Amino acid sequence: MAANKDTEKKELSASFQMNADISERKERKPQEFYDDIKAKYAAERELRLEYRPPGSTFYQAAEGDFAHYEHDPHATEIDERDPINDEVEVLFIGGGFSALLTSARLRQRGVESIRIVERGADVGGTWYWNRYPGVACDVVSYDYLPLLDEMEYVPTRHYAGGSEILAHCQAIARRYDLYDLAVFQTTVTSTTWNEADQRWHVRTDRGDEMIAKFVVCANGTLAKPKLAVIEGMERFTGKSFHTSRWDYEWTGANLENLADVRVGIIGTGASAVQIVPEVAKAAKSLHVFQRTPSSIDIRDDWETDPEWAAKLAPGWQSKRRQKIIDKFRAQADKRANLKGISRDEKIRRQENANIDAMMRIHARIDETVEDPATAEALKPWYMLMCKRPCFHNEYLPSFNLPSVHLVDTQGKGITEVGENGPIFEGTEYPVDLLIYATGFEVQQTGIYNSIVGEGGVELQQKYSDGIRTLLGIHTAGFPNMFIMGGYQASFQFNLTDLLQVQGDHIADCIDLVRNGAHETLDAKHDREDWWVQEVISHRGKTNRNAECTPGYYNFEGQENRRQDGNYNGGFHAYIDHLDEVKATLNDWFVLN
Ligand code: NDP
């Protein structure tokens, strides 16, 4: 065990390793070096766009013939129950961290009637579904796991594994009595505002019609498995599944059944990066089908030092979180106040620092991967943060095993699967097990069920010219409804930071209605207009769409309506806006 007395200091610096200090930056190489790399980035982007012409479909939902890819392998039996027709005060659509941490805040404010409606057979959301071998969160656990102060819990490792995170979700649900009213294996199909009783009427696929005063859309940002559109997928005669639906009955709990199995994995995103080392150790052979490499940085993991943990004072996590936010703010202020440096120069320095970081990642590949062609193919050619950065110490060495093979499709991707396995450039790669590591549908509007607000307006209809929200949480005409984690909210690498500030805000709003003896709270239209403009004004600050390699971070490199994305003004600025709203709640909402 590493003696990590200085854990917090280490943590805080690790959280900022990607934010170069451009004010003190010393150029290490001539500008031509960086210009050449940028030209290579552009060429790689163009190559990928060529294979994804506008209007083409690259992904499909796991529906119709492919619906089995969404079946729950963790609870194959459906618990029979009668339809529910009752009323609760707050209803959450989804039972992941959004619902859990907001519920905790509501309990602290005395709200008793809280129901979670969840598709899975338990709480946990992402961590309920994703149980693949090697699953872990590579955001530091002391920051990622929410409510550590309240739960008086210190994670066992620097990076928590999936099972520990799921157990934490379950512990929160038990601690705050959220299992009492929760319904599982239930999907909400419609949420309709009833003018007569001023309540939401929520229907489900189990025949329920539940009534709720407040509804929180807590259904997650990456919740539905998505499959690449690959010709012949249905022809494949072997076993196949999506990473988020790992079939341990087939592979064995410790992958022991894979000893004689040839495995193929399509995709090399954050899920595949965690799975590859585990399968590489267990399977007869492994073929990894790559379209675009991920950036793989060092994963500095260790067991929590019990002495350090014992010394943590009550409230340690909140203080730690505050320190991180203060540091973000200080960095942003420093950047904004840089005198005598033009905007273009700031961008140039930032880009060069980013390229230096990526070249360090390239050098690590050269040092680790023995076969030069494989090493070359594993190098990402795009700015760090164009895609989700990954951290792993075993992923790259896996490619040194004689049983592990990288099939680099050079941006094209696998476009055909035959009876025996994926086909690339006329060669079929026979496998017994094919794992789709192709990611998740990106939640664009925050909405999967039909949501109908005041005047019979459907939310999708309201959004037809672009998303319209206040802070990404409220949308006018849909009183007492809140959206968590969706677009027009701030981007935050540690998602639970965002969910926590949103949860606090939602609890404040619900409190305002209850304590003011009101029935409803709805965003004012002019305030919503202001936020949409605010989102648009900051969208220009990122060149992601124009310069990044395609992926779900930038709508696969296609044009998007400018307001349909995250708020890019910075997390600290988003928090400032939430604080401002908190101080003047009555100015922002119509209360009836
Ligand atoms: P991603 O969407 O990140 O990755 C999908 C992968 O599939 C990409 O590499 C994509 O290539 C590839 N792909 C798609 N179609 C094809 C094809 N036809 N042929 C070959 N490759 C193809 O999904 P993940 O499940 O990996 O991750 C989703 C998100 O979940 C992450 O971005 C992260 O936010 C989160 N996550 C977080 C973890 C953590 O530690 N905190 C761990 C795991 C996931 P291309 O890049 O070219 O599009």
Short mmCIF file of N, CA and C and ligand atoms in Angstrom, two decimals, residues 48 52 58-59 126-127 130 132 134-139 144 159-160 165 221-222 226-230 242-244 265-275 288-294 299 382 387-391 407 409 411-416 436-442 491 493 495 549-553 556, ligand 1:
data_model
loop_
_atom_site.label_atom_id
_atom_site.label_comp_id
_atom_site.label_asym_id
_atom_site.label_seq_id
_atom_site.Cartn_x
_atom_site.Cartn_y
_atom_site.Cartn_z
N ARG A 48 -11.70 10.98 -41.09
CA ARG A 48 -12.84 10.40 -40.37
C ARG A 48 -14.16 10.99 -40.86
N ARG A 52 -17.98 9.64 -42.60
CA ARG A 52 -19.23 9.97 -41.90
C ARG A 52 -19.88 11.15 -42.60
N PHE A 58 -24.63 6.56 -38.26
CA PHE A 58 -23.49 5.74 -37.84
C PHE A 58 -23.88 4.82 -36.70
N TYR A 59 -24.93 5.19 -36.01
CA TYR A 59 -25.30 4.43 -34.83
C TYR A 59 -26.78 4.12 -34.84
N THR A 126 -25.76 4.21 -14.12
CA THR A 126 -24.54 3.78 -14.83
C THR A 126 -23.89 2.57 -14.14
N TRP A 127 -23.84 2.64 -12.83
CA TRP A 127 -23.09 1.62 -12.07
C TRP A 127 -23.93 0.37 -11.85
N ASN A 130 -23.32 -0.98 -15.90
CA ASN A 130 -21.94 -1.26 -16.34
C ASN A 130 -21.20 -2.08 -15.28
N TYR A 132 -18.91 -4.58 -16.38
CA TYR A 132 -17.94 -5.32 -17.18
C TYR A 132 -16.65 -5.52 -16.37
N GLY A 134 -13.17 -5.10 -14.95
CA GLY A 134 -12.27 -3.94 -14.94
C GLY A 134 -13.00 -2.62 -14.74
N VAL A 135 -14.32 -2.66 -14.59
CA VAL A 135 -15.06 -1.39 -14.52
C VAL A 135 -14.66 -0.60 -13.27
N ALA A 136 -14.37 0.65 -13.49
CA ALA A 136 -13.95 1.54 -12.40
C ALA A 136 -14.18 2.96 -12.87
N CYS A 137 -14.13 3.88 -11.92
CA CYS A 137 -14.26 5.27 -12.33
C CYS A 137 -12.89 5.91 -12.29
N ASP A 138 -12.51 6.59 -13.37
CA ASP A 138 -11.19 7.20 -13.32
C ASP A 138 -11.25 8.68 -12.97
N VAL A 139 -12.32 9.06 -12.30
CA VAL A 139 -12.30 10.33 -11.57
C VAL A 139 -11.99 9.91 -10.13
N TYR A 144 -15.41 11.82 -6.67
CA TYR A 144 -16.51 11.32 -7.50
C TYR A 144 -17.69 10.81 -6.68
N TYR A 159 -9.00 5.29 -6.97
CA TYR A 159 -10.02 5.15 -8.02
C TYR A 159 -10.92 3.99 -7.63
N ALA A 160 -12.18 4.27 -7.39
CA ALA A 160 -13.08 3.22 -6.92
C ALA A 160 -13.50 2.30 -8.06
N ILE A 165 -18.77 1.43 -6.07
CA ILE A 165 -19.63 2.59 -6.37
C ILE A 165 -21.11 2.18 -6.32
N THR A 221 -27.11 10.88 -18.71
CA THR A 221 -26.69 11.45 -19.99
C THR A 221 -26.26 10.37 -20.99
N LEU A 222 -25.78 9.27 -20.49
CA LEU A 222 -25.31 8.20 -21.39
C LEU A 222 -25.96 6.90 -20.93
N LYS A 226 -25.78 2.05 -27.46
CA LYS A 226 -25.96 2.31 -28.88
C LYS A 226 -25.05 1.37 -29.65
N LEU A 227 -25.51 0.98 -30.82
CA LEU A 227 -24.77 0.04 -31.64
C LEU A 227 -24.36 0.75 -32.92
N ALA A 228 -23.15 0.46 -33.36
CA ALA A 228 -22.75 1.02 -34.66
C ALA A 228 -23.65 0.39 -35.73
N VAL A 229 -23.88 1.13 -36.81
CA VAL A 229 -24.63 0.54 -37.92
C VAL A 229 -23.63 -0.26 -38.75
N ILE A 230 -23.70 -1.56 -38.62
CA ILE A 230 -22.74 -2.44 -39.29
C ILE A 230 -23.53 -3.49 -40.07
N HIS A 242 -23.39 -5.99 -25.63
CA HIS A 242 -22.87 -4.63 -25.45
C HIS A 242 -22.15 -4.56 -24.10
N THR A 243 -21.14 -3.72 -24.01
CA THR A 243 -20.34 -3.65 -22.76
C THR A 243 -21.19 -3.42 -21.51
N SER A 244 -22.27 -2.66 -21.66
CA SER A 244 -23.09 -2.34 -20.48
C SER A 244 -24.08 -3.45 -20.14
N ILE A 265 -13.45 -7.18 -29.85
CA ILE A 265 -14.07 -5.99 -29.22
C ILE A 265 -14.10 -4.90 -30.27
N ILE A 266 -15.28 -4.38 -30.54
CA ILE A 266 -15.40 -3.26 -31.49
C ILE A 266 -15.50 -1.97 -30.69
N GLY A 267 -14.53 -1.08 -30.90
CA GLY A 267 -14.52 0.20 -30.20
C GLY A 267 -13.36 0.27 -29.23
N THR A 268 -12.82 1.48 -29.07
CA THR A 268 -11.68 1.69 -28.18
C THR A 268 -11.87 2.93 -27.31
N GLY A 269 -13.12 3.16 -26.87
CA GLY A 269 -13.40 4.27 -25.96
C GLY A 269 -13.09 3.88 -24.52
N ALA A 270 -13.58 4.68 -23.57
CA ALA A 270 -13.22 4.49 -22.15
C ALA A 270 -13.64 3.11 -21.63
N SER A 271 -14.76 2.57 -22.12
CA SER A 271 -15.19 1.24 -21.64
C SER A 271 -14.21 0.18 -22.13
N ALA A 272 -13.92 0.20 -23.44
CA ALA A 272 -13.01 -0.81 -24.00
C ALA A 272 -11.64 -0.75 -23.33
N VAL A 273 -11.18 0.45 -23.04
CA VAL A 273 -9.85 0.60 -22.43
C VAL A 273 -9.78 -0.14 -21.09
N GLN A 274 -10.89 -0.17 -20.37
CA GLN A 274 -10.89 -0.90 -19.09
C GLN A 274 -11.08 -2.40 -19.28
N ILE A 275 -11.79 -2.78 -20.35
CA ILE A 275 -12.11 -4.20 -20.57
C ILE A 275 -10.93 -4.96 -21.19
N VAL A 288 -8.86 -6.43 -31.23
CA VAL A 288 -9.46 -5.13 -30.87
C VAL A 288 -9.61 -4.34 -32.17
N PHE A 289 -10.86 -4.00 -32.51
CA PHE A 289 -11.14 -3.29 -33.77
C PHE A 289 -11.25 -1.80 -33.46
N GLN A 290 -10.26 -1.05 -33.93
CA GLN A 290 -10.15 0.36 -33.57
C GLN A 290 -10.52 1.28 -34.73
N ARG A 291 -11.30 2.32 -34.41
CA ARG A 291 -11.56 3.35 -35.43
C ARG A 291 -10.72 4.59 -35.11
N THR A 292 -10.77 5.01 -33.83
CA THR A 292 -9.94 6.14 -33.40
C THR A 292 -9.35 5.77 -32.04
N PRO A 293 -8.03 5.91 -31.86
CA PRO A 293 -7.46 5.56 -30.54
C PRO A 293 -7.86 6.57 -29.47
N SER A 294 -7.95 6.08 -28.24
CA SER A 294 -8.14 6.98 -27.10
C SER A 294 -6.78 7.43 -26.60
N ARG A 299 -2.38 5.94 -14.77
CA ARG A 299 -3.44 5.80 -13.77
C ARG A 299 -2.76 5.59 -12.42
N TYR A 382 -5.26 14.16 -32.11
CA TYR A 382 -6.26 15.23 -31.90
C TYR A 382 -5.92 15.91 -30.58
N LYS A 387 -11.73 14.03 -27.25
CA LYS A 387 -12.40 12.81 -26.82
C LYS A 387 -12.12 12.64 -25.35
N ARG A 388 -12.89 11.80 -24.73
CA ARG A 388 -12.74 11.58 -23.30
C ARG A 388 -11.36 10.98 -23.01
N PRO A 389 -10.50 11.69 -22.24
CA PRO A 389 -9.19 11.12 -21.95
C PRO A 389 -9.32 9.87 -21.09
N CYS A 390 -8.44 8.89 -21.31
CA CYS A 390 -8.50 7.66 -20.53
C CYS A 390 -7.21 7.52 -19.72
N PHE A 391 -7.28 6.76 -18.65
CA PHE A 391 -6.15 6.56 -17.75
C PHE A 391 -6.06 5.07 -17.45
N VAL A 407 -6.63 -4.40 -34.71
CA VAL A 407 -7.01 -4.22 -36.11
C VAL A 407 -7.38 -2.75 -36.26
N THR A 409 -8.60 0.26 -38.13
CA THR A 409 -9.39 0.52 -39.34
C THR A 409 -9.15 1.93 -39.87
N GLY A 411 -9.80 5.00 -39.06
CA GLY A 411 -10.88 5.98 -39.14
C GLY A 411 -12.13 5.47 -39.81
N LYS A 412 -12.02 4.34 -40.48
CA LYS A 412 -13.17 3.86 -41.25
C LYS A 412 -14.16 3.12 -40.36
N GLY A 413 -13.64 2.37 -39.43
CA GLY A 413 -14.50 1.55 -38.57
C GLY A 413 -14.85 0.24 -39.23
N ILE A 414 -15.43 -0.64 -38.43
CA ILE A 414 -15.91 -1.91 -38.97
C ILE A 414 -17.26 -1.63 -39.62
N THR A 415 -17.39 -1.99 -40.86
CA THR A 415 -18.64 -1.70 -41.58
C THR A 415 -19.40 -2.99 -41.92
N GLU A 416 -18.77 -4.11 -41.66
CA GLU A 416 -19.43 -5.37 -42.00
C GLU A 416 -19.07 -6.47 -41.01
N TYR A 436 -19.60 -5.39 -28.29
CA TYR A 436 -19.79 -4.04 -28.83
C TYR A 436 -19.45 -3.01 -27.75
N ALA A 437 -18.32 -2.34 -27.93
CA ALA A 437 -17.90 -1.28 -26.99
C ALA A 437 -18.14 0.05 -27.69
N THR A 438 -19.34 0.18 -28.27
CA THR A 438 -19.62 1.30 -29.17
C THR A 438 -20.34 2.46 -28.48
N GLY A 439 -20.45 2.40 -27.16
CA GLY A 439 -20.90 3.58 -26.42
C GLY A 439 -22.39 3.67 -26.22
N PHE A 440 -22.84 4.90 -26.01
CA PHE A 440 -24.20 5.15 -25.57
C PHE A 440 -24.82 6.28 -26.36
N GLU A 441 -26.15 6.22 -26.46
CA GLU A 441 -26.85 7.34 -27.07
C GLU A 441 -26.60 8.56 -26.22
N VAL A 442 -26.28 9.67 -26.84
CA VAL A 442 -26.02 10.87 -26.06
C VAL A 442 -27.34 11.58 -25.81
N PHE A 491 -20.39 21.84 -18.48
CA PHE A 491 -19.64 20.60 -18.59
C PHE A 491 -18.75 20.50 -17.36
N PHE A 493 -15.88 17.62 -15.78
CA PHE A 493 -15.26 16.30 -15.94
C PHE A 493 -15.74 15.35 -14.84
N LEU A 495 -18.64 14.44 -13.13
CA LEU A 495 -20.08 14.66 -13.32
C LEU A 495 -20.82 14.86 -12.00
N THR A 549 -11.56 15.85 -33.83
CA THR A 549 -11.91 14.61 -34.50
C THR A 549 -13.35 14.25 -34.11
N PRO A 550 -14.11 13.64 -35.03
CA PRO A 550 -15.51 13.39 -34.70
C PRO A 550 -15.70 12.40 -33.55
N GLY A 551 -16.76 12.60 -32.82
CA GLY A 551 -17.09 11.73 -31.70
C GLY A 551 -18.33 12.28 -31.02
N TYR A 552 -18.75 11.66 -29.93
CA TYR A 552 -20.00 12.14 -29.35
C TYR A 552 -19.83 13.49 -28.64
N TYR A 553 -18.59 13.89 -28.32
CA TYR A 553 -18.37 15.20 -27.72
C TYR A 553 -18.74 16.33 -28.69
N GLU A 556 -20.41 14.07 -33.59
CA GLU A 556 -19.74 13.35 -34.69
C GLU A 556 -19.18 14.32 -35.74
P1 NDP B 1 -17.53 5.79 -26.51
O1 NDP B 1 -18.66 6.41 -27.25
O2 NDP B 1 -16.59 6.65 -25.79
O3 NDP B 1 -16.68 4.87 -27.46
C1 NDP B 1 -17.25 4.14 -28.51
C2 NDP B 1 -16.13 3.56 -29.32
O4 NDP B 1 -16.66 2.76 -30.38
C3 NDP B 1 -15.27 4.63 -29.99
O5 NDP B 1 -13.92 4.22 -29.87
C4 NDP B 1 -15.74 4.58 -31.45
O6 NDP B 1 -14.79 5.06 -32.37
C5 NDP B 1 -15.96 3.10 -31.57
N1 NDP B 1 -16.76 2.69 -32.73
C6 NDP B 1 -18.03 3.01 -33.03
N2 NDP B 1 -18.42 2.43 -34.17
C7 NDP B 1 -17.36 1.70 -34.59
C8 NDP B 1 -17.14 0.86 -35.71
N3 NDP B 1 -18.08 0.66 -36.64
N4 NDP B 1 -15.93 0.25 -35.83
C9 NDP B 1 -14.97 0.44 -34.90
N5 NDP B 1 -15.12 1.23 -33.83
C10 NDP B 1 -16.30 1.85 -33.68
O7 NDP B 1 -18.21 4.71 -25.49
P2 NDP B 1 -17.64 4.09 -24.14
O8 NDP B 1 -18.65 3.12 -23.66
O9 NDP B 1 -16.27 3.61 -24.29
O10 NDP B 1 -17.61 5.31 -23.15
C11 NDP B 1 -18.73 6.16 -23.01
C12 NDP B 1 -18.49 7.17 -21.94
O11 NDP B 1 -18.69 6.58 -20.66
C13 NDP B 1 -17.07 7.73 -21.85
O12 NDP B 1 -16.84 8.72 -22.79
C14 NDP B 1 -17.03 8.21 -20.45
O13 NDP B 1 -17.63 9.47 -20.34
C15 NDP B 1 -17.84 7.17 -19.73
N6 NDP B 1 -16.96 6.17 -19.12
C16 NDP B 1 -16.24 6.57 -18.05
C17 NDP B 1 -15.40 5.74 -17.44
C18 NDP B 1 -14.64 6.24 -16.26
O14 NDP B 1 -13.69 5.71 -15.87
N7 NDP B 1 -15.06 7.29 -15.60
C19 NDP B 1 -15.18 4.36 -17.90
C20 NDP B 1 -16.02 4.02 -19.05
C21 NDP B 1 -16.85 4.91 -19.64
P3 NDP B 1 -14.64 6.65 -32.71
O15 NDP B 1 -13.83 7.20 -31.58
O16 NDP B 1 -13.97 6.70 -34.00
O17 NDP B 1 -16.02 7.22 -32.74
#
